[in-house]
Structure formats: C-alpha cells, structure tokens
Amino acid sequence: MKVHFFICRSESLTVTGLFCLPRVGISSILQVLLFGYSFIMKSSKEAVQAAAKEFLTFVNKGVSPYHVVEECESRLLKAGFTELKEAEHWDIKPASKYFVTRNYSTIIAFAVGGLYKPGNGFSMIGAHTDSPCLRVKPRSKKTKLGFLQVGVECYGGGIWNTWFDRDLTIAGRVMVKSEGKLVQRLVHVPRPILRIPHLAIHLQRDINDSFGPNKENHLAPLLATAIQEELETGSASCGDACNATCIAEKHHPPLVQMLCGQLGVEPNALRDFDLCLADTQPGALGGVYEEFIFSPRLDNLHSCFCALTALMDSSTPDSLAKDPNIRMVTLYDHEEVGSESAQGAQSNLTEMILQRLASTPDNLTAFQEAVPLSYIISADMAHAAHPNYQEKHEENHRPAFHKGPVIKFNSNQRYATNGVTAAILREIAGIVSVPLQDVMVRNDSPCGTTIGPILAARLGMAVLDLGAPQLAMHSIREMCCTSGVLQTTTLFKGFFEHFPFVRSTVDVD
Ligand SMILES: [Zn+2]
C-alpha cells in the first residue's frame, strides 16, 4: 500500500518505494509497476544523491559557524546576490537579491519580488549555523602526566561521550592585528591534531552500563607529549596559563605555532579567537544502498543548506518578477545556547532588517501591515523514530526516513506550529508533491525547542516548525537519509514560489 502511495505521489519518493519493498513477496503486479517506473526510480535516485552530495560539500566546509557563513556568502555571491553592510544606507530595488551578516556567524539573505511594495509580506525560512561542540578556552594550556592538553569549554548540549576516540582538529575565527588594523581570519587545520582518549575498560568495568564524562575533568584533549615537544623544539612548554599576559603564553606553543602557520602570521599578531573543535572525518553517504548520510552538524546545517539552496534556485528572474513578497533566509548563530545574543534569533536583527525593508515615508505603518501577510518556516532537524528505542516515541507520531519533512507540533509552544500554519504548508507541499510527516513528543517525554517560538513572539508572525528526520541528534556524528535533502529543498522552493498565492486563499483574521 505504501509503495503504491510513494510511486504516485512524488518523484523523489519513488526511490523510497524501492527501499521499502521486502526482498520476497512482491506481487507480480507490483513487479510490473516497478519495472515501468524503473527509469523514474533510477533518475530520481540520481537526483536524490546529487542533492545529498552537494549537501556533503556544504557540511564538510561548515566546520564552524564562521565557516558556514563564509560558505553561504560564497554561494550567494556566485548566484548574483549583493552584499549589504548593516552600517551603510541601503537602496533596495525590486527583483534584486542581497545578503547581510552580523558577527560573521549569522547571515540573512533575501530576494525582493518584482511586484514588492512596502506593506507586502515576507516569505521567510529560519535555521541556525551553530552546532554543539567543544571550544578552546581563552587560556587553554594544561600539562598533566607529561601530556600537553588543551582546555575546552562545552558549547551547547552535545552527547559528549561521542567526542571520545575521534580524530579532532580546530576550526574557527582568529582576530589578528595587521598593519594597525584588527582583522578577522578564519582558520581550519586540515589534519587530526587532538584526541580525547577513553579510559580502558579494564579500569572502569561499568562503562557499558553508563558512561557520562565529567565535563571539566574528562574532556581535555591531548595535543602532544612534553617529551616529543622537547625533542622537536629543544624545550618543553612551561609556565602556567593562569598568569600569562599574552595569547602566545595562554596556549601551548605548538598550538599557537600551528595556528600561525595556517594563517601566515607571527604569534605576536594574534589577539583573540573563537575556536571550535571539529571531527576530521568528512561526512559521507552510507548504508548498503547509499541511502544514508553519516555526518557531523546535520543539526542544523541540513536546514541551512536546503533553505539557502531553495532561495537561490527559486529566485530566477521569471519567478521573482511575479512575486509580491520578499523571500528571505535567516541563518542564526547561538540557537544551541538559547538564541540570546546580538546575532541570535532573540536579537533585534530580524526586526531591524524587516523594518528597514518595509520602511517608506509614504506609509508609516507598512511594517505593521506586512506582519500578518508574512510567514516563517522555522527549519530545524526532527527526530526520526529509533528502531532500538521505539517506546521513546509517541505511538502515532513516528517520523521515518524517506517519508518527507516533519511538521513539529507542541501546544505548550515549544514549537510554534498551529492549525493555520500547518494547513498553509500542506497546501504548498501538495502543489510541489512533497510528502509531509507530523511529530509530537509523548506527554511523559521532554521536548526540544527551536527559534520558532522565539521568532513568533518577537515578530508576531505566523510560524511553523519543520525539519528533516535524523537520528543521533547532537552526537559528533549524526545520521539522516539522502532523500531528506531533495525533499526539503523542493518544499522550501515551493514555499518561496507559492506562499503569496496560498496566503491569499486563507480567511482567518
Ligand atoms: Zn537544531
């Protein structure tokens, strides 16, 4: 029954039909059907995998929020978007495309419809550039039992035991003083330089019953041994970070030299930094049919990629010429720690930009008129039902791989979806033939949250929470299905193209 449904409904999901079929017991009718559709299945599997591979390129480059913004910026520039600066005056034209960054960790891109006039709506998709990770402390030098270690801080709610025994590196932003100016330089060391080793099972027999590291004592990665450092450099790292007065003394010299080597600067040019630890193993396709994506940072670079791609792909001259709205993608930093920062979703950034775009001397209430005509998809990954923990999922709300993006519901407003916003998105999904799933948590289960309720409260706009299904959220290496990328991108593209019309059919307020 499901196979029939999939084949009829969606090109990308014809692949699903193939995956879902049991090896035995396919009726002859189905075999004929499948044979007839084999070309579609083949081509759609190619399309699914092409989209998934493009996402892998994106996620492998997005090793820190700064690198995510850099990659988005480079894609937007290639697609004909113009960079704006918050501090400058903007002269926005219809049928044109722009982007702006704040702190270089949040990026907002938008395409102005050819029919846009102040007071018209905003068609928006929001996501986040940050992921849980370990970050280098401002004074990181530690030496214990002859090991040079790096002090790290836990950022967000990671599953920290997954950071053990991984080949780790460092990536992020360094502030450098150069020719009298303080400039930002991005850095990414492309080889494994750090490791957090497990304690052998012989010394902790109960590790398989429960393993949670002490976040201060057990997560400091090893950088080198003091003895090897002495052999290489003639002297061992000494002095304590506590009393250090310059950046070169706050961290082990080989770490400082490695950063300087990457940046091509002298140690005395370093000022401060925002450095993340990252896994060196690139994201990859997986599973016997290559239907999975095994990757770091699926939450939430998957949504960032799909939103950005949909904005760029949908904003062709033809499509934009007919649009009365502004299409916008907002990718925020700091979602994983509550969004309360100058560049987070709780900041004034979104409202300031929307006010700026709607402002006109002829109509002083243009922004207020735009609010009820606008709509935000809060795009963040959803939990697929885990086959080994079925009891953790509400019995009628169990998102599965390949069956489409998941609308998230929680009437306690952990998610912002309501009947109106869900009905609007289902109309759009129907037009572009993307299947949707619904999720809500059990009443006896905790529930995550997103930027959705924050944006709904701050802006007073209609918001829907949605994301592609994934497993192992907040592990250093997560897992999702390949078809989620194409399905989500297709849905988002359909949203930009069809929202103004669908909104015009809604009669609520
Ligand atoms: Zn997230």
Short mmCIF file of C-alpha atoms and ligand atoms in Angstrom, two decimals:
data_model
loop_
_atom_site.label_atom_id
_atom_site.label_comp_id
_atom_site.label_asym_id
_atom_site.label_seq_id
_atom_site.Cartn_x
_atom_site.Cartn_y
_atom_site.Cartn_z
CA MET A 1 0.00 0.00 0.00
CA LYS A 2 2.74 2.40 0.92
CA VAL A 3 4.72 1.58 -2.17
CA HIS A 4 1.77 2.48 -4.36
CA PHE A 5 1.36 5.72 -2.49
CA PHE A 6 5.00 6.65 -2.87
CA ILE A 7 5.18 5.94 -6.56
CA CYS A 8 2.15 8.06 -7.27
CA ARG A 9 2.94 10.98 -5.07
CA SER A 10 6.48 12.07 -5.54
CA GLU A 11 9.32 11.73 -7.95
CA SER A 12 11.94 11.79 -5.24
CA LEU A 13 10.00 9.31 -3.19
CA THR A 14 9.84 6.69 -5.92
CA VAL A 15 13.22 5.76 -4.51
CA THR A 16 11.53 5.11 -1.20
CA GLY A 17 9.22 2.64 -2.79
CA LEU A 18 12.23 0.64 -3.86
CA PHE A 19 13.83 0.80 -0.45
CA CYS A 20 10.68 -0.17 1.41
CA LEU A 21 9.87 -3.27 -0.58
CA PRO A 22 10.66 -6.60 1.03
CA ARG A 23 13.00 -8.85 -0.93
CA VAL A 24 10.34 -11.55 -1.17
CA GLY A 25 6.62 -11.43 -1.65
CA ILE A 26 6.39 -8.64 -4.20
CA SER A 27 3.27 -9.35 -6.21
CA SER A 28 3.63 -9.69 -9.96
CA ILE A 29 1.54 -6.54 -10.41
CA LEU A 30 3.97 -4.61 -8.31
CA GLN A 31 6.89 -6.05 -10.21
CA VAL A 32 5.37 -4.80 -13.47
CA LEU A 33 4.69 -1.44 -11.86
CA LEU A 34 8.24 -1.22 -10.57
CA PHE A 35 9.64 -2.21 -13.94
CA GLY A 36 7.61 0.51 -15.59
CA TYR A 37 8.87 3.00 -13.12
CA SER A 38 12.46 1.81 -13.10
CA PHE A 39 13.64 4.72 -15.22
CA ILE A 40 11.98 7.24 -12.91
CA MET A 41 13.39 5.46 -9.90
CA LYS A 42 16.85 5.47 -11.39
CA SER A 43 16.79 9.11 -12.35
CA SER A 44 15.23 10.16 -9.08
CA LYS A 45 17.79 8.21 -7.09
CA GLU A 46 20.41 10.12 -9.06
CA ALA A 47 18.71 13.41 -8.25
CA VAL A 48 18.44 12.44 -4.57
CA GLN A 49 22.11 11.51 -4.42
CA ALA A 50 23.25 14.58 -6.34
CA ALA A 51 21.46 16.82 -3.81
CA ALA A 52 22.89 14.78 -0.91
CA LYS A 53 26.42 15.05 -2.30
CA GLU A 54 26.09 18.80 -2.73
CA PHE A 55 24.97 18.98 0.90
CA LEU A 56 28.06 16.97 1.91
CA THR A 57 30.29 19.56 0.21
CA PHE A 58 28.50 22.25 2.23
CA VAL A 59 28.63 20.47 5.60
CA ASN A 60 32.27 19.46 5.17
CA LYS A 61 33.19 23.12 4.64
CA GLY A 62 30.97 24.34 7.50
CA VAL A 63 33.34 23.36 10.33
CA SER A 64 32.40 26.38 12.50
CA PRO A 65 29.59 28.98 12.33
CA TYR A 66 32.10 31.37 10.69
CA HIS A 67 32.93 28.83 8.01
CA VAL A 68 29.19 28.25 7.47
CA VAL A 69 28.71 31.98 6.85
CA GLU A 70 31.76 32.08 4.58
CA GLU A 71 30.39 29.17 2.51
CA CYS A 72 26.89 30.73 2.32
CA GLU A 73 28.42 34.05 1.29
CA SER A 74 30.46 32.46 -1.48
CA ARG A 75 27.40 30.60 -2.83
CA LEU A 76 25.25 33.75 -2.67
CA LEU A 77 27.83 35.87 -4.48
CA LYS A 78 28.04 33.22 -7.23
CA ALA A 79 24.24 33.30 -7.50
CA GLY A 80 24.21 37.08 -8.07
CA PHE A 81 23.38 38.32 -4.56
CA THR A 82 24.86 41.66 -3.47
CA GLU A 83 26.43 42.10 -0.03
CA LEU A 84 24.99 44.84 2.20
CA LYS A 85 26.53 46.22 5.40
CA GLU A 86 24.31 46.98 8.39
CA ALA A 87 26.20 50.25 8.97
CA GLU A 88 25.56 51.60 5.46
CA HIS A 89 22.50 53.07 3.79
CA TRP A 90 20.55 50.56 1.68
CA ASP A 91 18.98 51.26 -1.67
CA ILE A 92 16.86 48.17 -2.21
CA LYS A 93 15.36 47.55 -5.67
CA PRO A 94 12.54 45.17 -6.71
CA ALA A 95 13.65 41.94 -8.42
CA SER A 96 17.08 42.15 -6.76
CA LYS A 97 18.97 39.88 -4.33
CA TYR A 98 21.01 40.79 -1.26
CA PHE A 99 22.60 39.45 1.92
CA VAL A 100 23.95 40.84 5.17
CA THR A 101 25.97 39.27 8.01
CA ARG A 102 26.24 40.08 11.72
CA ASN A 103 29.31 38.98 13.70
CA TYR A 104 30.10 36.84 10.64
CA SER A 105 28.25 33.98 12.38
CA THR A 106 24.70 34.96 11.36
CA ILE A 107 23.68 35.60 7.75
CA ILE A 108 20.42 36.88 6.28
CA ALA A 109 19.82 36.63 2.53
CA PHE A 110 16.79 37.93 0.66
CA ALA A 111 15.37 38.31 -2.82
CA VAL A 112 12.90 41.12 -3.44
CA GLY A 113 9.90 40.23 -5.58
CA GLY A 114 9.37 42.24 -8.77
CA LEU A 115 5.88 43.21 -7.52
CA TYR A 116 7.02 44.03 -3.98
CA LYS A 117 5.84 47.23 -2.36
CA PRO A 118 6.17 48.24 1.31
CA GLY A 119 3.41 46.59 3.33
CA ASN A 120 3.60 43.33 1.39
CA GLY A 121 4.57 40.13 3.21
CA PHE A 122 7.83 38.35 3.92
CA SER A 123 8.20 34.66 2.99
CA MET A 124 10.85 33.52 5.45
CA ILE A 125 12.81 30.40 6.39
CA GLY A 126 14.98 30.46 9.53
CA ALA A 127 17.64 27.99 10.65
CA HIS A 128 20.87 28.02 12.69
CA THR A 129 24.58 27.97 11.87
CA ASP A 130 25.86 26.63 15.21
CA SER A 131 26.11 23.06 16.49
CA PRO A 132 27.09 21.66 19.90
CA CYS A 133 30.88 21.36 20.12
CA LEU A 134 33.89 21.80 22.35
CA ARG A 135 35.56 25.21 22.18
CA VAL A 136 39.10 26.25 23.11
CA LYS A 137 39.22 28.16 26.41
CA PRO A 138 40.82 31.63 26.40
CA ARG A 139 43.65 30.19 28.49
CA SER A 140 43.95 26.62 27.29
CA LYS A 141 47.42 25.49 28.33
CA LYS A 142 47.31 22.38 30.55
CA THR A 143 50.03 19.83 31.26
CA LYS A 144 49.34 16.58 33.09
CA LEU A 145 51.47 13.43 33.41
CA GLY A 146 53.73 14.64 30.61
CA PHE A 147 50.88 15.35 28.18
CA LEU A 148 50.25 18.75 26.62
CA GLN A 149 46.48 19.26 26.78
CA VAL A 150 44.06 21.89 25.58
CA GLY A 151 41.41 23.26 27.95
CA VAL A 152 37.99 23.20 26.29
CA GLU A 153 34.53 24.50 27.10
CA CYS A 154 31.30 22.65 26.33
CA TYR A 155 29.15 24.66 23.86
CA GLY A 156 25.51 23.59 23.75
CA GLY A 157 24.04 20.22 24.68
CA GLY A 158 26.34 17.75 22.95
CA ILE A 159 26.41 13.99 23.56
CA TRP A 160 29.91 14.42 24.91
CA ASN A 161 30.83 10.76 25.13
CA THR A 162 30.75 10.66 21.30
CA TRP A 163 33.73 13.07 21.28
CA PHE A 164 35.97 10.37 22.75
CA ASP A 165 38.32 8.50 20.42
CA ARG A 166 37.63 10.75 17.44
CA ASP A 167 40.36 12.36 15.35
CA LEU A 168 39.80 16.01 16.19
CA THR A 169 41.01 19.29 14.81
CA ILE A 170 40.47 23.03 15.36
CA ALA A 171 38.47 25.49 13.26
CA GLY A 172 37.09 28.97 13.76
CA ARG A 173 38.00 32.62 13.79
CA VAL A 174 41.15 34.37 14.96
CA MET A 175 41.48 38.13 15.44
CA VAL A 176 44.82 39.28 14.07
CA LYS A 177 46.49 42.70 14.31
CA SER A 178 47.79 43.58 10.88
CA GLU A 179 49.08 46.97 9.72
CA GLY A 180 47.36 48.74 12.61
CA LYS A 181 44.01 47.03 11.97
CA LEU A 182 42.19 44.28 13.87
CA VAL A 183 41.10 41.81 11.21
CA GLN A 184 39.19 38.54 11.35
CA ARG A 185 40.88 35.48 9.81
CA LEU A 186 39.24 32.08 9.51
CA VAL A 187 41.33 29.04 10.27
CA HIS A 188 40.80 25.30 9.80
CA VAL A 189 43.64 22.89 10.47
CA PRO A 190 43.06 20.11 7.92
CA ARG A 191 44.56 17.20 9.88
CA PRO A 192 43.89 15.41 13.19
CA ILE A 193 45.81 17.20 15.94
CA LEU A 194 43.75 16.42 19.05
CA ARG A 195 42.29 13.36 20.73
CA ILE A 196 40.20 12.64 23.83
CA PRO A 197 41.06 9.02 24.63
CA HIS A 198 38.73 6.74 26.53
CA LEU A 199 39.88 5.19 29.76
CA ALA A 200 40.41 1.47 29.12
CA ILE A 201 37.52 -0.79 30.08
CA HIS A 202 39.82 -2.68 32.45
CA LEU A 203 39.93 0.43 34.62
CA GLN A 204 36.17 1.08 34.52
CA ARG A 205 34.24 -2.18 34.23
CA ASP A 206 30.87 -0.42 34.37
CA ILE A 207 31.45 1.80 31.34
CA ASN A 208 28.91 -0.11 29.22
CA ASP A 209 26.21 0.36 31.87
CA SER A 210 26.51 4.11 31.95
CA PHE A 211 29.04 6.50 30.56
CA GLY A 212 28.90 10.20 31.11
CA PRO A 213 32.18 12.08 31.36
CA ASN A 214 32.81 14.80 33.91
CA LYS A 215 32.68 17.79 31.59
CA GLU A 216 35.56 19.64 33.29
CA ASN A 217 37.95 16.78 34.04
CA HIS A 218 37.49 14.23 31.30
CA LEU A 219 37.12 16.17 28.05
CA ALA A 220 40.53 17.88 27.76
CA PRO A 221 42.04 16.61 24.51
CA LEU A 222 45.71 15.62 24.14
CA LEU A 223 47.82 17.73 21.80
CA ALA A 224 51.29 16.22 22.28
CA THR A 225 53.66 14.75 24.83
CA ALA A 226 56.11 17.01 26.59
CA ILE A 227 58.93 14.65 25.67
CA GLN A 228 58.20 14.83 21.94
CA GLU A 229 57.88 18.58 22.15
CA GLU A 230 61.31 18.80 23.72
CA LEU A 231 62.78 16.56 21.02
CA GLU A 232 61.22 18.68 18.28
CA THR A 233 61.86 22.15 19.67
CA GLY A 234 64.67 21.78 22.19
CA SER A 235 62.48 22.98 25.07
CA ALA A 236 59.31 21.86 26.77
CA SER A 237 56.28 24.10 27.11
CA CYS A 238 56.47 25.74 30.53
CA GLY A 239 54.81 28.45 32.59
CA ASP A 240 51.20 28.44 33.65
CA ALA A 241 48.31 29.83 31.64
CA CYS A 242 46.83 31.39 34.76
CA ASN A 243 49.45 34.17 34.91
CA ALA A 244 50.05 34.50 31.15
CA THR A 245 49.87 38.02 29.77
CA CYS A 246 49.74 37.46 26.00
CA ILE A 247 47.91 34.97 23.79
CA ALA A 248 51.13 33.14 22.92
CA GLU A 249 51.61 32.29 26.60
CA LYS A 250 47.99 31.30 27.28
CA HIS A 251 48.19 28.26 24.99
CA HIS A 252 50.78 25.60 24.30
CA PRO A 253 53.42 26.88 21.82
CA PRO A 254 52.82 24.07 19.28
CA LEU A 255 49.13 25.02 19.16
CA VAL A 256 49.96 28.69 18.67
CA GLN A 257 52.55 27.83 16.02
CA MET A 258 50.08 25.61 14.20
CA LEU A 259 47.51 28.44 14.06
CA CYS A 260 50.16 30.95 13.00
CA GLY A 261 51.42 28.57 10.31
CA GLN A 262 47.89 28.23 8.93
CA LEU A 263 47.34 31.99 8.99
CA GLY A 264 50.82 33.05 7.86
CA VAL A 265 51.26 35.45 10.82
CA GLU A 266 53.64 35.80 13.75
CA PRO A 267 52.46 34.82 17.27
CA ASN A 268 52.57 38.43 18.45
CA ALA A 269 49.93 39.33 15.83
CA LEU A 270 47.32 37.05 17.46
CA ARG A 271 44.80 38.84 19.62
CA ASP A 272 41.73 36.72 20.49
CA PHE A 273 39.80 33.91 18.90
CA ASP A 274 36.61 31.85 18.72
CA LEU A 275 37.83 28.31 18.05
CA CYS A 276 35.76 25.15 17.82
CA LEU A 277 36.92 21.56 17.89
CA ALA A 278 35.68 19.52 14.94
CA ASP A 279 35.84 15.93 13.75
CA THR A 280 38.26 15.49 10.84
CA GLN A 281 36.25 12.64 9.30
CA PRO A 282 34.24 14.16 6.46
CA GLY A 283 30.53 13.47 6.09
CA ALA A 284 29.77 10.59 3.71
CA LEU A 285 26.98 8.64 2.05
CA GLY A 286 26.35 5.36 3.88
CA GLY A 287 24.25 2.21 4.08
CA VAL A 288 24.34 -0.71 1.68
CA TYR A 289 22.28 1.32 -0.85
CA GLU A 290 23.99 4.62 -0.01
CA GLU A 291 20.65 5.94 1.22
CA PHE A 292 22.04 7.43 4.44
CA ILE A 293 24.18 10.44 5.26
CA PHE A 294 26.69 9.96 8.09
CA SER A 295 27.94 13.39 9.05
CA PRO A 296 28.70 15.92 11.76
CA ARG A 297 26.46 19.02 12.18
CA LEU A 298 23.36 17.71 10.37
CA ASP A 299 21.60 19.74 13.07
CA ASN A 300 21.34 22.25 11.63
CA LEU A 301 23.45 22.66 8.50
CA HIS A 302 20.99 20.37 6.68
CA SER A 303 18.29 23.04 7.12
CA CYS A 304 20.72 25.89 6.33
CA PHE A 305 21.72 24.19 3.08
CA CYS A 306 18.14 23.41 1.99
CA ALA A 307 16.89 26.93 2.80
CA LEU A 308 19.79 28.67 1.07
CA THR A 309 19.63 26.42 -1.99
CA ALA A 310 15.86 26.92 -2.26
CA LEU A 311 16.26 30.71 -2.09
CA MET A 312 18.97 30.74 -4.76
CA ASP A 313 17.26 28.20 -7.05
CA SER A 314 13.81 29.75 -6.78
CA SER A 315 14.92 33.32 -7.35
CA THR A 316 15.15 33.21 -11.13
CA PRO A 317 14.26 36.44 -12.97
CA ASP A 318 10.94 34.92 -14.14
CA SER A 319 9.88 33.63 -10.76
CA LEU A 320 10.97 36.75 -8.88
CA ALA A 321 9.25 39.09 -11.38
CA LYS A 322 5.82 37.70 -10.36
CA ASP A 323 6.41 37.74 -6.58
CA PRO A 324 4.71 40.42 -4.41
CA ASN A 325 6.74 39.33 -1.32
CA ILE A 326 10.33 39.43 -0.15
CA ARG A 327 11.82 35.92 0.09
CA MET A 328 14.22 35.62 3.00
CA VAL A 329 16.52 33.09 4.64
CA THR A 330 17.77 33.88 8.18
CA LEU A 331 20.57 31.67 9.49
CA TYR A 332 21.34 32.50 13.13
CA ASP A 333 24.17 31.74 15.50
CA HIS A 334 23.60 30.66 19.12
CA GLU A 335 20.42 28.58 18.75
CA GLU A 336 22.08 25.74 20.66
CA VAL A 337 22.56 28.00 23.70
CA GLY A 338 19.17 29.75 23.72
CA SER A 339 19.49 32.38 20.95
CA GLU A 340 20.03 35.23 23.40
CA SER A 341 22.86 37.21 21.79
CA ALA A 342 23.38 40.12 19.41
CA GLN A 343 23.31 37.74 16.45
CA GLY A 344 20.86 35.16 17.85
CA ALA A 345 17.20 34.76 16.94
CA GLN A 346 16.23 36.67 20.10
CA SER A 347 18.16 39.73 18.97
CA ASN A 348 16.70 42.79 17.26
CA LEU A 349 18.41 41.85 13.99
CA THR A 350 15.43 40.33 12.19
CA GLU A 351 13.01 43.07 13.11
CA MET A 352 15.52 45.79 12.26
CA ILE A 353 16.07 44.34 8.81
CA LEU A 354 12.38 43.78 8.11
CA GLN A 355 11.58 47.34 9.29
CA ARG A 356 14.30 48.66 7.04
CA LEU A 357 12.92 46.82 4.02
CA ALA A 358 9.32 47.86 4.71
CA SER A 359 10.03 51.47 5.64
CA THR A 360 8.76 54.23 3.41
CA PRO A 361 7.95 57.88 4.02
CA ASP A 362 4.59 57.40 2.26
CA ASN A 363 3.36 54.62 4.53
CA LEU A 364 4.40 54.77 8.17
CA THR A 365 2.60 51.52 9.08
CA ALA A 366 3.98 49.43 6.23
CA PHE A 367 5.81 47.04 8.58
CA GLN A 368 2.72 46.52 10.74
CA GLU A 369 0.72 45.76 7.60
CA ALA A 370 3.38 43.28 6.44
CA VAL A 371 3.35 41.24 9.67
CA PRO A 372 0.01 39.41 9.14
CA LEU A 373 0.88 38.74 5.49
CA SER A 374 4.16 37.07 6.44
CA TYR A 375 5.09 33.50 7.35
CA ILE A 376 8.20 31.87 8.78
CA ILE A 377 9.28 28.26 8.47
CA SER A 378 11.50 27.55 11.48
CA ALA A 379 13.66 24.85 9.90
CA ASP A 380 15.45 22.56 12.33
CA MET A 381 16.06 18.84 12.26
CA ALA A 382 13.45 16.40 13.63
CA HIS A 383 13.94 13.12 15.48
CA ALA A 384 13.25 10.09 13.30
CA ALA A 385 11.83 7.15 15.28
CA HIS A 386 14.73 4.98 16.51
CA PRO A 387 14.14 1.24 15.91
CA ASN A 388 16.00 0.30 19.11
CA TYR A 389 14.07 2.73 21.29
CA GLN A 390 10.54 2.56 19.86
CA GLU A 391 9.00 3.15 23.28
CA LYS A 392 10.52 6.63 23.38
CA HIS A 393 8.26 7.83 20.54
CA GLU A 394 4.56 8.69 20.66
CA GLU A 395 2.73 5.81 19.01
CA ASN A 396 1.03 7.80 16.25
CA HIS A 397 3.86 10.25 15.60
CA ARG A 398 6.89 8.31 14.47
CA PRO A 399 8.75 10.07 11.65
CA ALA A 400 10.59 7.74 9.28
CA PHE A 401 13.41 8.18 6.79
CA HIS A 402 12.41 8.97 3.17
CA LYS A 403 8.81 9.83 4.04
CA GLY A 404 9.27 13.58 3.93
CA PRO A 405 9.99 16.63 6.10
CA VAL A 406 8.35 16.56 9.53
CA ILE A 407 5.98 19.23 10.90
CA LYS A 408 6.56 19.59 14.65
CA PHE A 409 3.62 20.22 16.99
CA ASN A 410 3.58 21.17 20.67
CA SER A 411 0.66 23.15 22.02
CA ASN A 412 2.80 24.18 25.00
CA GLN A 413 4.66 26.30 22.43
CA ARG A 414 7.99 24.51 22.41
CA TYR A 415 7.19 24.56 18.68
CA ALA A 416 5.24 27.38 17.04
CA THR A 417 3.14 25.35 14.57
CA ASN A 418 -0.64 25.70 14.75
CA GLY A 419 -3.57 24.55 12.67
CA VAL A 420 -3.39 27.59 10.39
CA THR A 421 0.33 27.45 9.68
CA ALA A 422 0.20 23.67 9.16
CA ALA A 423 -2.73 23.95 6.74
CA ILE A 424 -0.85 26.55 4.68
CA LEU A 425 2.25 24.39 4.41
CA ARG A 426 0.24 21.30 3.48
CA GLU A 427 -1.29 23.25 0.58
CA ILE A 428 2.17 24.18 -0.66
CA ALA A 429 3.53 20.64 -0.17
CA GLY A 430 0.59 19.34 -2.22
CA ILE A 431 1.40 21.70 -5.09
CA VAL A 432 5.04 20.54 -5.24
CA SER A 433 4.26 16.86 -4.40
CA VAL A 434 6.43 16.61 -1.29
CA PRO A 435 5.06 14.26 1.40
CA LEU A 436 4.94 15.54 4.97
CA GLN A 437 5.07 13.81 8.35
CA ASP A 438 3.82 15.00 11.75
CA VAL A 439 5.56 14.67 15.08
CA MET A 440 4.85 15.43 18.69
CA VAL A 441 6.55 14.01 21.77
CA ARG A 442 4.91 11.75 24.35
CA ASN A 443 3.30 13.52 27.30
CA ASP A 444 5.86 11.90 29.61
CA SER A 445 8.83 12.94 27.47
CA PRO A 446 10.91 16.11 27.43
CA CYS A 447 10.67 18.18 24.25
CA GLY A 448 13.29 20.21 22.41
CA THR A 449 12.60 23.68 21.11
CA THR A 450 13.74 25.91 18.25
CA ILE A 451 13.92 29.51 17.07
CA GLY A 452 10.24 29.09 16.01
CA PRO A 453 8.52 30.23 19.24
CA ILE A 454 11.15 32.98 19.72
CA LEU A 455 10.53 34.50 16.28
CA ALA A 456 6.76 34.10 16.64
CA ALA A 457 6.82 36.02 19.93
CA ARG A 458 9.28 38.70 18.81
CA LEU A 459 7.75 39.43 15.41
CA GLY A 460 4.10 38.42 15.83
CA MET A 461 4.24 36.44 12.61
CA ALA A 462 2.75 33.07 11.69
CA VAL A 463 5.40 30.40 12.24
CA LEU A 464 5.63 26.69 11.51
CA ASP A 465 8.31 24.33 12.87
CA LEU A 466 9.60 21.72 10.48
CA GLY A 467 12.71 19.63 9.81
CA ALA A 468 14.06 16.60 8.02
CA PRO A 469 14.15 13.40 10.10
CA GLN A 470 17.52 12.39 11.58
CA LEU A 471 18.95 10.06 14.21
CA ALA A 472 21.66 10.65 16.85
CA MET A 473 20.97 14.38 17.17
CA HIS A 474 23.84 16.22 18.92
CA SER A 475 26.24 13.30 18.54
CA ILE A 476 29.56 14.27 16.96
CA ARG A 477 28.44 12.12 14.03
CA GLU A 478 24.74 12.12 13.19
CA MET A 479 22.70 10.25 10.62
CA CYS A 480 19.88 11.06 8.20
CA CYS A 481 18.55 9.84 4.85
CA THR A 482 19.69 11.12 1.46
CA SER A 483 16.16 11.90 0.23
CA GLY A 484 15.63 14.45 3.01
CA VAL A 485 17.87 16.96 1.24
CA LEU A 486 15.97 16.97 -2.06
CA GLN A 487 12.56 16.74 -0.39
CA THR A 488 13.26 19.65 1.96
CA THR A 489 14.83 21.80 -0.76
CA THR A 490 11.88 21.13 -3.09
CA LEU A 491 9.42 22.03 -0.35
CA PHE A 492 11.26 25.26 0.50
CA LYS A 493 11.49 26.23 -3.15
CA GLY A 494 7.74 25.60 -3.46
CA PHE A 495 7.20 27.74 -0.36
CA PHE A 496 9.00 30.73 -1.89
CA GLU A 497 7.15 30.33 -5.18
CA HIS A 498 3.63 29.58 -3.94
CA PHE A 499 3.25 31.12 -0.46
CA PRO A 500 1.82 34.50 -1.58
CA PHE A 501 -0.93 32.76 -3.56
CA VAL A 502 -1.75 30.23 -0.82
CA ARG A 503 -1.78 33.02 1.78
CA SER A 504 -4.29 34.95 -0.35
CA THR A 505 -6.71 31.99 0.00
CA VAL A 506 -6.56 31.97 3.83
CA ASP A 507 -9.52 33.51 5.65
CA VAL A 508 -8.85 33.62 9.39
CA ASP A 509 -8.38 37.17 10.75
ZN ZN B 1 18.97 22.43 15.86
#
